[in-house]
Coordinates of C-alpha atoms in Angstrom, one line a residue:
X1 CA -8.5 -23.9 -39.5
X2 CA -10.5 -21.8 -36.4
X3 CA -14.0 -22.1 -34.3
X4 CA -16.6 -20.7 -35.7
X5 CA -18.8 -19.8 -31.8
X6 CA -21.9 -19.4 -33.3
X7 CA -24.4 -18.1 -30.7
X8 CA -28.0 -16.9 -30.8
X9 CA -28.1 -13.3 -29.5
X10 CA -27.4 -10.2 -30.2
X11 CA -24.2 -8.7 -29.7
X12 CA -23.3 -6.5 -26.9
X13 CA -25.1 -8.3 -23.5
X14 CA -24.6 -9.6 -20.9
X15 CA -24.5 -13.3 -22.3
X16 CA -23.3 -12.5 -25.7
X17 CA -19.8 -11.1 -23.6
X18 CA -20.0 -14.2 -21.5
X19 CA -19.1 -16.2 -25.4
X20 CA -16.7 -13.8 -25.6
X21 CA -14.8 -14.4 -23.2
X22 CA -15.2 -18.0 -22.3
X23 CA -14.1 -17.6 -26.5
X24 CA -11.0 -16.3 -25.8
X25 CA -10.5 -18.9 -23.0
X26 CA -11.5 -21.7 -25.6
X27 CA -9.0 -20.6 -28.3
X28 CA -5.7 -20.5 -26.0
X29 CA -7.0 -23.7 -24.1
X30 CA -7.5 -25.7 -27.9
X31 CA -4.3 -23.8 -29.5
X32 CA -6.5 -21.9 -32.4
X33 CA -9.4 -18.9 -32.9
X34 CA -12.9 -19.3 -31.8
X35 CA -14.5 -16.1 -32.8
X36 CA -17.8 -15.4 -31.8
X37 CA -20.5 -15.1 -34.8
X38 CA -24.1 -13.6 -34.0
X39 CA -27.3 -14.9 -35.5
X40 CA -29.6 -13.9 -33.8
X41 CA -33.7 -14.3 -35.2
X42 CA -36.8 -15.8 -34.5
X43 CA -35.8 -16.6 -29.9
X44 CA -32.1 -18.6 -31.4
X45 CA -33.3 -20.8 -34.1
X46 CA -31.2 -19.0 -36.7
X47 CA -28.7 -19.6 -34.4
X48 CA -29.2 -23.1 -33.7
X49 CA -30.6 -23.6 -37.0
X50 CA -27.5 -23.3 -38.5
X51 CA -25.6 -25.0 -36.5
X52 CA -27.5 -27.9 -36.7
X53 CA -26.0 -28.1 -40.2
X54 CA -21.9 -26.9 -39.8
X55 CA -21.4 -29.9 -40.8
X56 CA -19.3 -32.7 -38.3
X57 CA -16.2 -31.4 -38.9
X58 CA -15.5 -29.4 -34.5
X59 CA -15.1 -26.7 -35.8
X60 CA -18.1 -25.2 -35.1
X61 CA -19.7 -24.6 -31.9
X62 CA -22.6 -23.7 -30.8
X63 CA -23.5 -21.3 -27.4
X64 CA -27.1 -21.6 -26.5
X65 CA -29.7 -20.4 -24.4
X66 CA -32.7 -22.3 -23.2
X67 CA -35.2 -20.4 -25.5
X68 CA -35.0 -22.0 -28.3
X69 CA -33.9 -25.4 -26.8
X70 CA -37.1 -25.8 -24.7
X71 CA -39.6 -22.7 -25.0
X72 CA -39.6 -22.5 -29.0
X73 CA -39.8 -26.2 -30.1
X74 CA -43.3 -26.0 -27.6
X75 CA -45.0 -22.5 -29.1
X76 CA -42.8 -22.2 -32.7
X77 CA -42.6 -26.3 -33.6
X78 CA -42.0 -25.5 -37.2
X79 CA -39.5 -22.6 -36.6
X80 CA -37.6 -24.6 -34.3
X81 CA -37.8 -28.3 -36.3
X82 CA -35.0 -29.6 -34.7
X83 CA -34.2 -32.5 -31.4
X84 CA -31.3 -30.6 -29.6
X85 CA -31.0 -33.6 -28.4
X86 CA -30.3 -36.6 -31.4
X87 CA -29.4 -33.2 -33.7
X88 CA -26.5 -31.3 -31.5
X89 CA -24.2 -33.2 -28.9
X90 CA -25.1 -31.4 -26.0
X91 CA -21.1 -31.1 -24.6
X92 CA -21.8 -29.0 -21.5
X93 CA -23.7 -26.4 -19.8
X94 CA -21.9 -23.6 -17.9
X95 CA -23.6 -21.0 -17.6
X96 CA -27.0 -19.1 -15.9
X97 CA -28.1 -15.5 -15.5
X98 CA -31.5 -16.2 -13.1
X99 CA -34.8 -14.3 -14.2
X100 CA -36.2 -12.1 -11.3
X101 CA -39.2 -11.3 -10.2
X102 CA -39.0 -7.5 -9.1
X103 CA -41.7 -4.3 -8.4
X104 CA -41.5 -0.6 -7.9
X105 CA -40.4 0.0 -4.9
X106 CA -44.0 2.4 -4.2
X107 CA -46.4 -1.2 -5.2
X108 CA -48.2 -1.7 -2.6
X109 CA -46.7 -5.0 -2.5
X110 CA -43.6 -6.1 -0.7
X111 CA -43.6 -9.5 -0.7
X112 CA -45.3 -12.8 -3.3
X113 CA -47.7 -13.6 -1.2
X114 CA -49.5 -10.4 -1.3
X115 CA -48.6 -9.9 -4.6
X116 CA -50.6 -12.9 -5.0
X117 CA -53.1 -12.5 -2.8
X118 CA -53.8 -8.6 -4.7
X119 CA -54.3 -10.2 -7.5
X120 CA -57.9 -12.2 -6.3
X121 CA -59.1 -10.2 -4.6
X122 CA -58.6 -7.7 -7.8
X123 CA -58.7 -10.4 -11.4
X124 CA -55.5 -9.0 -14.1
X125 CA -55.2 -5.7 -11.7
X126 CA -51.2 -7.1 -11.7
X127 CA -49.9 -6.6 -15.0
X128 CA -46.8 -8.3 -15.0
X129 CA -43.8 -7.8 -17.9
X130 CA -40.9 -9.6 -20.3
X131 CA -39.3 -9.4 -23.2
X132 CA -41.0 -11.2 -25.6
X133 CA -43.4 -14.1 -26.0
X134 CA -42.4 -17.2 -25.3
X135 CA -39.4 -15.5 -23.5
X136 CA -39.0 -17.3 -19.4
X137 CA -40.6 -14.2 -18.2
X138 CA -43.6 -14.8 -20.8
X139 CA -43.4 -18.7 -19.0
X140 CA -43.0 -17.7 -15.9
X141 CA -46.3 -15.4 -15.3
X142 CA -48.7 -18.5 -16.6
X143 CA -46.7 -21.0 -14.2
X144 CA -47.1 -18.7 -11.2
X145 CA -51.2 -18.2 -11.4
X146 CA -51.1 -22.8 -12.1
X147 CA -49.4 -22.4 -8.9
X148 CA -51.4 -19.5 -7.5
X149 CA -54.3 -20.1 -9.3
X150 CA -54.3 -16.5 -9.9
X151 CA -54.9 -14.2 -12.5
X152 CA -51.1 -12.6 -13.3
X153 CA -51.5 -11.1 -16.5
X154 CA -48.6 -11.3 -18.8
X155 CA -47.1 -7.8 -20.8
X156 CA -45.1 -8.3 -23.7
X157 CA -41.8 -7.0 -24.9
X158 CA -39.5 -6.4 -27.7
X159 CA -37.0 -6.8 -24.7
X160 CA -36.0 -6.2 -21.4
X161 CA -35.1 -2.1 -22.0
X162 CA -39.1 -0.9 -22.0
X163 CA -39.9 -3.3 -20.1
X164 CA -38.7 -1.5 -17.5
X165 CA -39.3 2.0 -18.2
X166 CA -42.2 1.2 -18.7
X167 CA -42.7 -0.8 -14.1
X168 CA -40.3 2.8 -13.3
X169 CA -43.0 4.8 -15.0
X170 CA -46.1 3.1 -13.7
X171 CA -47.8 1.9 -16.5
X172 CA -47.3 -2.2 -15.0
X173 CA -46.9 -3.7 -11.5
X174 CA -44.0 -5.8 -12.3
X175 CA -41.7 -7.4 -14.4
X176 CA -39.9 -10.4 -14.5
X177 CA -36.6 -10.4 -16.6
X178 CA -32.7 -11.9 -16.2
X179 CA -31.7 -10.3 -13.4
X180 CA -28.5 -8.6 -15.1
X181 CA -31.5 -6.5 -16.3
X182 CA -32.8 -5.3 -13.4
X183 CA -29.9 -5.6 -10.8
X184 CA -28.9 -1.8 -10.6
X185 CA -31.8 -0.8 -9.9
X186 CA -32.1 -3.0 -7.2
X187 CA -29.4 -2.0 -5.7
X188 CA -30.8 1.9 -5.8
X189 CA -34.0 0.7 -4.7
X190 CA -35.9 1.7 -7.1
X191 CA -37.1 -1.9 -7.5
X192 CA -37.7 -4.9 -4.9
X193 CA -37.7 -8.8 -5.9
X194 CA -40.7 -10.8 -5.0
X195 CA -38.7 -14.0 -6.4
X196 CA -36.3 -15.8 -7.8
X197 CA -34.8 -18.2 -10.2
X198 CA -32.2 -19.8 -8.6
X199 CA -29.8 -18.3 -5.5
X200 CA -28.3 -16.0 -6.6
X201 CA -24.7 -15.1 -4.4
X202 CA -25.6 -11.2 -4.1
X203 CA -29.3 -11.3 -3.4
X204 CA -29.4 -14.1 -0.9
X205 CA -32.8 -13.5 0.4
X206 CA -34.5 -13.3 -2.3
X207 CA -36.3 -16.6 -2.1
X208 CA -36.9 -18.6 -4.9
X209 CA -40.6 -20.1 -5.3
X210 CA -40.0 -23.3 -3.8
X211 CA -37.6 -21.7 -0.4
X212 CA -42.5 -20.0 -0.9
X213 CA -43.5 -23.8 -0.5
X214 CA -44.5 -23.4 -4.1
X215 CA -43.5 -26.8 -6.3
X216 CA -41.8 -26.0 -9.4
X217 CA -40.3 -22.1 -9.8
X218 CA -40.5 -20.0 -12.4
X219 CA -37.8 -20.0 -14.6
X220 CA -34.4 -19.0 -15.6
X221 CA -32.2 -18.5 -18.5
X222 CA -29.4 -21.6 -18.8
X223 CA -27.2 -21.5 -21.3
X224 CA -25.0 -24.4 -22.2
X225 CA -22.5 -25.7 -25.8
X226 CA -23.7 -27.8 -28.2
X227 CA -21.8 -29.4 -31.3
X228 CA -23.7 -30.4 -34.7
X229 CA -24.5 -34.3 -34.2
X230 CA -22.1 -36.6 -36.4
X231 CA -18.8 -34.4 -35.2
X232 CA -16.3 -37.4 -34.6
X233 CA -16.5 -38.3 -29.8
X234 CA -11.8 -37.5 -29.8
X235 CA -13.5 -34.1 -31.0
X236 CA -16.1 -34.0 -28.9
X237 CA -13.8 -34.9 -26.2
X238 CA -11.5 -32.2 -26.0
X239 CA -13.5 -30.5 -26.4
X240 CA -15.4 -30.4 -23.9
X241 CA -12.5 -31.3 -21.8
X242 CA -11.2 -27.3 -22.4
X243 CA -15.0 -26.5 -21.9
X244 CA -14.7 -27.7 -18.3
X245 CA -12.1 -25.5 -17.4
X246 CA -13.4 -22.5 -18.3
X247 CA -16.3 -22.8 -16.7
X248 CA -13.6 -23.4 -13.9
X249 CA -11.8 -20.7 -14.3
X250 CA -12.3 -17.9 -11.7
X251 CA -11.4 -15.1 -14.2
X252 CA -14.2 -15.6 -15.7
X253 CA -16.5 -16.1 -13.3
X254 CA -15.4 -12.9 -11.4
X255 CA -15.6 -10.9 -14.2
X256 CA -19.7 -12.4 -15.4
X257 CA -21.4 -12.7 -11.8
X258 CA -21.7 -8.8 -11.3
X259 CA -23.7 -8.9 -14.7
X260 CA -26.0 -10.8 -12.7
X261 CA -24.3 -14.4 -14.6
X262 CA -23.0 -17.5 -12.4
X263 CA -20.8 -19.9 -13.8
X264 CA -22.1 -23.6 -13.7
X265 CA -20.3 -26.7 -14.7
X266 CA -22.5 -29.2 -15.7
X267 CA -22.0 -32.2 -18.3
X268 CA -23.1 -33.1 -21.4
X269 CA -26.0 -36.1 -19.5
X270 CA -26.4 -33.0 -16.9
X271 CA -27.3 -30.4 -19.7
X272 CA -29.1 -33.0 -22.0
X273 CA -31.5 -34.3 -18.0
X274 CA -31.9 -30.0 -17.9
X275 CA -33.4 -29.3 -22.3
X276 CA -36.1 -33.2 -22.2
X277 CA -37.2 -32.1 -18.1
X278 CA -37.0 -28.9 -19.0
X279 CA -39.2 -29.3 -22.6
X280 CA -41.7 -31.7 -20.4
X281 CA -42.7 -29.0 -17.8
X282 CA -43.0 -26.4 -20.2
X283 CA -45.3 -27.9 -23.0
X284 CA -47.5 -29.3 -20.1
X285 CA -48.4 -26.1 -18.8
X286 CA -48.9 -24.6 -22.4
X287 CA -50.1 -27.7 -23.8
X288 CA -53.7 -25.6 -25.1
X289 CA -51.3 -23.6 -26.7
X290 CA -49.2 -25.8 -28.0
X291 CA -51.6 -27.9 -29.5
X292 CA -53.3 -24.8 -30.6
X293 CA -50.7 -23.9 -32.4
X294 CA -49.9 -27.8 -34.1

């Protein structure tokens, strides 16, 4: 019987490619067909909900990013009305895609410190685009404002591409997006990186907020594998063993690095901790907004 690997992402982007590469290797290791099923919508909540409701037989997997598992549960609790630690079984943390704050090469500020100082002198003058309301970029702007006491304006777009177009056109001052969306422009020198959510081998000099003296980093994008709660432990253990082999596969890692994606093995416990810690941090940051939605 084939395994459905549900991902709440549109087909064709870098994370979808990661799902397909890992799905192919899972097929080999588990000796069964693994079919990627794209179910985007509602910030990832639709695809996640479909797995929560799936049969508890081990033939449905979820490969999901943090947005539907942490952020959406804070800002849209009616839509993301599930608990990933109770309604799902966290199997493994496998993938990270750092977020990066970039500005135009001709921006008047060369560092994050200079951007913060410019924004402090000129309130609401620094506009930072993101991929949409509640995206890691949107939340990260608010993190910087909270940490630095400044007034960066978060500008929501329908995806990364229009945000990048406006930045290159000089209509906004910066963007916070997944590294893979802007890395080509960073390599060409058209965009300059001021901060990154976690270190990345190709851009070792780009600092994190913690390295710059702040108490918290901007949010990155991480992905993990899940099953519906109630799947027999023997089935869970078999899939977890295969996932560790997939995540440590150097061939897959080499194919994903140019797209700004890092393979990183973490146990189910590590994934649970990541969810709990990020949900708590986002809840504290957005507490007034979160109360307003209830």
